[in-house]
Tab-separated table of C-alpha atoms and ligand atoms in Angstrom:
chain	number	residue	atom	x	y	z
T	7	UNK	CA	0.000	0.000	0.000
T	8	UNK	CA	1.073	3.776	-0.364
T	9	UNK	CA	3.080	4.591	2.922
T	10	UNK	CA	2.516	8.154	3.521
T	11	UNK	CA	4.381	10.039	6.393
T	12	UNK	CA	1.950	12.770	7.947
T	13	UNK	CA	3.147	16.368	8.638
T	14	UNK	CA	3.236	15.841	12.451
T	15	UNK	CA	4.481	12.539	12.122
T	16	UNK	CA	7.333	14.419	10.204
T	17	UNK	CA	7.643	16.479	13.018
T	18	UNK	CA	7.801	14.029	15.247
T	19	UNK	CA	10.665	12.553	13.587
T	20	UNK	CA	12.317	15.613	13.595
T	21	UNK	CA	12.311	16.620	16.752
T	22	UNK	CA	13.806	13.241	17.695
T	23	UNK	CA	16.558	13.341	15.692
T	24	UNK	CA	17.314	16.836	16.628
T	25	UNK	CA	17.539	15.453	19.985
T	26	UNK	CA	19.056	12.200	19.309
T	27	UNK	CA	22.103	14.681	17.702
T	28	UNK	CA	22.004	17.566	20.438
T	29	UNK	CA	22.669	14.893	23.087
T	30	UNK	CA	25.950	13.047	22.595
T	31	UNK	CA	28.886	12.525	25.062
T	32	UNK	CA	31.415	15.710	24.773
T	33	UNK	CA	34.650	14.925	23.044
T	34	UNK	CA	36.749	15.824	25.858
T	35	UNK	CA	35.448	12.618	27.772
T	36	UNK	CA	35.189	9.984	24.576
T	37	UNK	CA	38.503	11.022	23.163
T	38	UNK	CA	40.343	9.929	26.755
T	39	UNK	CA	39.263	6.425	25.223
T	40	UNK	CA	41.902	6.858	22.245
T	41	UNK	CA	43.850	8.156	24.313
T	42	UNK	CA	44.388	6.905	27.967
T	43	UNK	CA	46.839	3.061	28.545
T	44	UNK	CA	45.516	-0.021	28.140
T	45	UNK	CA	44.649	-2.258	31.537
T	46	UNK	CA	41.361	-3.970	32.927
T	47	UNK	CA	41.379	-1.377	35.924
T	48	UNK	CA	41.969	1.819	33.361
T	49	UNK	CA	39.077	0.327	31.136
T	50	UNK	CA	36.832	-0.598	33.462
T	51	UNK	CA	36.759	2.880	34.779
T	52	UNK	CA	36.616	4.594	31.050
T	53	UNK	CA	33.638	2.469	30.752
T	54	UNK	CA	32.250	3.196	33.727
T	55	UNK	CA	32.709	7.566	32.797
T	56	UNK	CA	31.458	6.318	29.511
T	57	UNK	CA	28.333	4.775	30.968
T	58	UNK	CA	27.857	7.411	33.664
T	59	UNK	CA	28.024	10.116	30.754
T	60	UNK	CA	25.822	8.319	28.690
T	61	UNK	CA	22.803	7.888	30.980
T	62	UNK	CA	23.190	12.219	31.784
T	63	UNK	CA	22.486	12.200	27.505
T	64	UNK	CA	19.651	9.648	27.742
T	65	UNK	CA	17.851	11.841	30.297
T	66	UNK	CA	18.381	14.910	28.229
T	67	UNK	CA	17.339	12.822	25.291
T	68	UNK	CA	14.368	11.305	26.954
T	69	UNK	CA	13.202	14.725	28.313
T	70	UNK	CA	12.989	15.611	24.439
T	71	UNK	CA	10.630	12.584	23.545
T	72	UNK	CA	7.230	14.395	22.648
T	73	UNK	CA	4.883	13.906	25.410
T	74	UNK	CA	7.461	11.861	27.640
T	75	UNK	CA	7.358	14.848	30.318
T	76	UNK	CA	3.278	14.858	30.557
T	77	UNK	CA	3.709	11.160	31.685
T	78	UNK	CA	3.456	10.921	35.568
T	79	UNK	CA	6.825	11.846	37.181
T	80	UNK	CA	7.279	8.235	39.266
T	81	UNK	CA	6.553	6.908	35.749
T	82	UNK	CA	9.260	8.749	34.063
T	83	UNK	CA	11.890	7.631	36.136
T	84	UNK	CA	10.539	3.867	36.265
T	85	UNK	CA	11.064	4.226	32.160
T	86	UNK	CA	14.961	5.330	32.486
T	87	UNK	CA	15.385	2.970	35.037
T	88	UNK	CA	14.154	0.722	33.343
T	89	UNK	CA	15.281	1.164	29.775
T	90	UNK	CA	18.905	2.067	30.637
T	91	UNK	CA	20.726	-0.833	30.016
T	92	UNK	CA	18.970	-1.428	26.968
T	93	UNK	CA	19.387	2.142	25.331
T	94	UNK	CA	23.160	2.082	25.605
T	95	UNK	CA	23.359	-1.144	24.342
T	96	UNK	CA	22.135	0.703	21.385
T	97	UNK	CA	24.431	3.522	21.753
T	98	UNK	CA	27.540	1.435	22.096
T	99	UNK	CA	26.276	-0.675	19.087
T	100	UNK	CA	25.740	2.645	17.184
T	101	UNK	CA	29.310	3.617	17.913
T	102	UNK	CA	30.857	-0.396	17.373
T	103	UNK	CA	29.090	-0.419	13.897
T	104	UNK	CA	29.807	3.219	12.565
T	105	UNK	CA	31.377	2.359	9.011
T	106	UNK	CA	33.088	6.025	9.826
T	107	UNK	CA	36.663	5.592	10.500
T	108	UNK	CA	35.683	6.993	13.460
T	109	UNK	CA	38.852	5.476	15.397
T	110	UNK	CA	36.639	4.380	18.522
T	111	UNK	CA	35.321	1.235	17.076
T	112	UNK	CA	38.462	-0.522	17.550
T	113	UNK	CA	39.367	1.062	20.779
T	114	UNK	CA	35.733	0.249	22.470
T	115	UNK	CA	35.772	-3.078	21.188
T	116	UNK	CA	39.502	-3.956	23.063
T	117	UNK	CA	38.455	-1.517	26.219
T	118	UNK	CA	35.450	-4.068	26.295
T	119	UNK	CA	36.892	-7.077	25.894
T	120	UNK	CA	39.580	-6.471	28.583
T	121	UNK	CA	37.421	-4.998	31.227
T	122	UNK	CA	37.548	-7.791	33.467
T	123	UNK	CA	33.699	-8.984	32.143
T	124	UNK	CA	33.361	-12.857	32.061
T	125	UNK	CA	33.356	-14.287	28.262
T	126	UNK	CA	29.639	-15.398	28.609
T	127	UNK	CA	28.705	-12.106	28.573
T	128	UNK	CA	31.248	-11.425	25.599
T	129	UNK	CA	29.727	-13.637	23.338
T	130	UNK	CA	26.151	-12.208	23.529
T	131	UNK	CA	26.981	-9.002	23.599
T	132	UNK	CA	29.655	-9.081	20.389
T	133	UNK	CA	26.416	-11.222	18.662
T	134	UNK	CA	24.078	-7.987	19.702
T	135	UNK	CA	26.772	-5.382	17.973
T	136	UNK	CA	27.002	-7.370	15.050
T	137	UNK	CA	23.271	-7.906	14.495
T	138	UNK	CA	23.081	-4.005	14.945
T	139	UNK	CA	25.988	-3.651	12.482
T	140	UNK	CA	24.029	-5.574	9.980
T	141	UNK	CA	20.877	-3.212	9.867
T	142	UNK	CA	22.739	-0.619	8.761
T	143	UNK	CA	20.002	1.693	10.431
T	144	UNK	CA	19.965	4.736	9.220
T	145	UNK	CA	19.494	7.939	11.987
T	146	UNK	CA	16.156	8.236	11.953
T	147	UNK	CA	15.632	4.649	12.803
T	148	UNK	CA	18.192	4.382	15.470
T	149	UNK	CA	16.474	8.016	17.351
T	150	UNK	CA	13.148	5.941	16.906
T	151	UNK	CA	14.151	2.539	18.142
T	152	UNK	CA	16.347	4.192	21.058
T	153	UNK	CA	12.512	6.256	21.660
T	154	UNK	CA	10.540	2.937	21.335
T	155	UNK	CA	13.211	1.354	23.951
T	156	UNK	CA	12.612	3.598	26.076
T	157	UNK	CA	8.839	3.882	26.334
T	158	UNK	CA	8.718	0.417	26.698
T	159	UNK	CA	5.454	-0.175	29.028
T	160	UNK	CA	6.218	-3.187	30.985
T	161	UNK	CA	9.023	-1.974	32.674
T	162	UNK	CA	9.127	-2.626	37.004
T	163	UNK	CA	7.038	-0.328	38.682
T	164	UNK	CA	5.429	1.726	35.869
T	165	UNK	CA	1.898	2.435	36.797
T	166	UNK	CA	0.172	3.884	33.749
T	167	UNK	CA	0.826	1.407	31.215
T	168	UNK	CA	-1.696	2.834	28.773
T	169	UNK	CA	-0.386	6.055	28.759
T	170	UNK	CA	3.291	4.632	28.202
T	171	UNK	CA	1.384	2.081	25.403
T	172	UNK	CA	-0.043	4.865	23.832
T	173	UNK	CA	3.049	6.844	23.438
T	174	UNK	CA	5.127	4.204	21.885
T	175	UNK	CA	2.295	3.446	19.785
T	176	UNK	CA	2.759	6.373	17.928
T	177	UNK	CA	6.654	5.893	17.106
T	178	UNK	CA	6.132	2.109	16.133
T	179	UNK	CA	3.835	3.561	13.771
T	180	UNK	CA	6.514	6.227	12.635
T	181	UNK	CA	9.006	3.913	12.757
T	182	UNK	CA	6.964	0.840	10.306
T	183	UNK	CA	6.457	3.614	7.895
T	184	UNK	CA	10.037	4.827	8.239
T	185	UNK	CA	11.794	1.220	7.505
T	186	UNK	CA	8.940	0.758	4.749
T	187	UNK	CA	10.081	3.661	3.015
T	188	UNK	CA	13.624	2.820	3.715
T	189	UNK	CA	13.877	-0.289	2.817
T	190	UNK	CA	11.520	-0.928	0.129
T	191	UNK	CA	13.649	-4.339	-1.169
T	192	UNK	CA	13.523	-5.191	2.330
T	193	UNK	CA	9.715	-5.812	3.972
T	194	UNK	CA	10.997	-7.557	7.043
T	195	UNK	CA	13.479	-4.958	7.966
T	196	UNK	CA	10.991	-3.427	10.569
T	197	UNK	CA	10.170	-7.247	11.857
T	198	UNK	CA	13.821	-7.752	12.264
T	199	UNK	CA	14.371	-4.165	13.635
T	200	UNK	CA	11.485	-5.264	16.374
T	201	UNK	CA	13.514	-8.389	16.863
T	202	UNK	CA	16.969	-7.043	18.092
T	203	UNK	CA	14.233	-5.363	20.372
T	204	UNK	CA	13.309	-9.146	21.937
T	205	UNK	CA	17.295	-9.576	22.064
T	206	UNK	CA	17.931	-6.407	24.064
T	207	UNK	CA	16.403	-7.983	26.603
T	208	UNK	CA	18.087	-10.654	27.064
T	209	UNK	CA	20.923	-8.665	27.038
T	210	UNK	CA	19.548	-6.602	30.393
T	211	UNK	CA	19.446	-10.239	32.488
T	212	UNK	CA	23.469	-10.732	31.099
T	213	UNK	CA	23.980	-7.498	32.479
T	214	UNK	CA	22.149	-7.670	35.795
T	215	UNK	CA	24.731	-10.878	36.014
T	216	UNK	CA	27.670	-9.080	35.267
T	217	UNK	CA	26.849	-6.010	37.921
T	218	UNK	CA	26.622	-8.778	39.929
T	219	UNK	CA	29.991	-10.353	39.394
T	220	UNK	CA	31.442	-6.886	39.426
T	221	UNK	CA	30.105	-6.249	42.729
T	222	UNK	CA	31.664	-9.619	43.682
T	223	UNK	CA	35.313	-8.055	42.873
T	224	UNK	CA	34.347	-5.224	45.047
T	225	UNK	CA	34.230	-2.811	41.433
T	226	UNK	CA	33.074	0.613	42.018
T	227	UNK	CA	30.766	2.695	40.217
T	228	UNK	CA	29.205	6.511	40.313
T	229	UNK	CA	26.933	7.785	42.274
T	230	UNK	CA	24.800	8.029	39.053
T	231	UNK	CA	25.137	4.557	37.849
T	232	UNK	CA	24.480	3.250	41.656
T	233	UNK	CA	21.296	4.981	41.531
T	234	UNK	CA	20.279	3.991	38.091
T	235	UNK	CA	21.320	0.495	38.473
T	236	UNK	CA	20.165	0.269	42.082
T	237	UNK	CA	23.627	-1.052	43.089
T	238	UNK	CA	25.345	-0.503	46.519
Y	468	82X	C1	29.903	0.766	34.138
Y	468	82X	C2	30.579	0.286	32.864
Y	468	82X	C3	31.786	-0.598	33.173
Y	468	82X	C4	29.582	-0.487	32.059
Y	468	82X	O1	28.827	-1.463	32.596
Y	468	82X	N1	28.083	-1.987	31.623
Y	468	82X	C5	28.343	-1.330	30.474
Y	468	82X	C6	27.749	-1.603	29.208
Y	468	82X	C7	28.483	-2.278	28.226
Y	468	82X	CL1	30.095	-2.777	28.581
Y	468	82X	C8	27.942	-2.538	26.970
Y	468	82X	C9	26.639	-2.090	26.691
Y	468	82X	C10	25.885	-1.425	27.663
Y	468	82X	C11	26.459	-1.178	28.917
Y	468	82X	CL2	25.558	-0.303	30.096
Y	468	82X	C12	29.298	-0.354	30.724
Y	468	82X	C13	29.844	0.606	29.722
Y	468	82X	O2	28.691	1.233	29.158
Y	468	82X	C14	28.792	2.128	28.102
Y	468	82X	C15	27.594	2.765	27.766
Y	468	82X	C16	27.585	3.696	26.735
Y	468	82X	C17	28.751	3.982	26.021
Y	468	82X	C18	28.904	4.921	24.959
Y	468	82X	C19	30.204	4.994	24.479
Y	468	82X	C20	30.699	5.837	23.420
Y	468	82X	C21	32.023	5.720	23.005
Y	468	82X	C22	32.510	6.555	21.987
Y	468	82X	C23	31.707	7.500	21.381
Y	468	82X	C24	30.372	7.612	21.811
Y	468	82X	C25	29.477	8.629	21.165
Y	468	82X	O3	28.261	8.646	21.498
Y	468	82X	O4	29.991	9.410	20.309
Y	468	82X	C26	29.851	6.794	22.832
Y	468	82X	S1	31.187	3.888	25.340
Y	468	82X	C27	29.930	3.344	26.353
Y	468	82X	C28	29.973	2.390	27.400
């Protein structure tokens, strides 16, 4: 059928991606990843500035998601809470499968893999960046599925589902027509966009593990990611 895209739906889009671009972690803090020696304590603590900078840009980000603020205030912070893990997996993927010679691709990927995380989370995880690699999403559809991750409804302790529902309703609907018009070779791009959705998940109980284990070894984190993680 004829996929149209509606002025506000336009605008909808636009205001995401504005926001998606406004928000990004300063240079200052992701160059020290090029730049600073190579050991499991000195990357587990980039990371953990990485991480702690990151969720400051997902707030900012989130506050920017049209009707996210008119969404009860306990119910705002269940959705970050919630989603966190899960939208910097996306972030992280974004940044792993950048075709740009961007230079941190290769960096990340070693500051990861000698961070003092177990391989069972390895594997997963490198399977996640490399399904995201193969999307090839464009920026539109990474702002959107980043949105639709985090107004995910069932999240722990989110009270008005339908209002949450409703809102990422209306960028699934965005988004279908987006990948439709995207990928016109491809019908079951948005199906298998949805899917690395399903796998995210999985990736958030891998992660609850490895806080876990990291907690074990006595790791510390920031105030930020204590509170966002509910750790310590
Ligand atoms: C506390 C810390 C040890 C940790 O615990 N779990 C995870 C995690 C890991 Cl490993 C993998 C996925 C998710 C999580 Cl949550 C992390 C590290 O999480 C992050 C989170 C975001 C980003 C963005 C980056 C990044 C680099 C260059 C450029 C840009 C850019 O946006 O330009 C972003 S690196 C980075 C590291």
């Amino acid at each position: 059928e004829k996929v149209e895209i509606t002025k506000e739906q336009q605008a909808l889009v636009k205001s995401i991606v504005d926001a998606y671009n406004r928000h990004q972690i300063p240079q200052d803090v992701t160059k020290k990843l090029l730049q600073e020696q190579y050991s499991a304590e000195e990357n587990f603590l980039l990371l953990t500035e990485m991480a702690t900078n990151q969720v400051q840009v997902l707030v900012e980000f989130t506050k920017n998601i049209p009707g996210f603020l008119s969404l009860d205030r306990e119910d705002q912070i269940a959705l970050l809470k919630g989603s966190a893990v899960e939208a910097m997996f996306l972030r992280s993927a974004q940044v792993l499968s950048k075709r740009m010679p961007n230079g941190y691709k290769e960096v990340l990927k070693e500051r990861v893999r000698n961070s003092g995380m177990s391989e069972e989370f390895m594997t997963p995880m490198f399977n996640f960046y490399k399904s995201i690699d193969e999307l090839q999403m464009v920026q539109e559809e990474q702002a959107l599925l980043t949105a639709v991750t985090i107004l995910t409804p069932d999240r722990p302790y989110v009270k008005d589902y339908q209002a949450v529902e409703r809102l990422q309703e209306t960028m699934l609907v965005v988004l279908r027509k987006l990948c439709v018009l995207q990928h016109p070779q491809d019908p079951q791009y948005f199906a298998r966009l949805l899917g690395r959705l399903t796998e995210l998940r999985t990736l958030n109980h891998y992660h609850a593990e490895m806080l876990t284990s990291w907690r074990m070894n006595d790791q510390k984190f920031t105030p930020l990611l204590c509170e966002i993680w509910d750790v310590q």
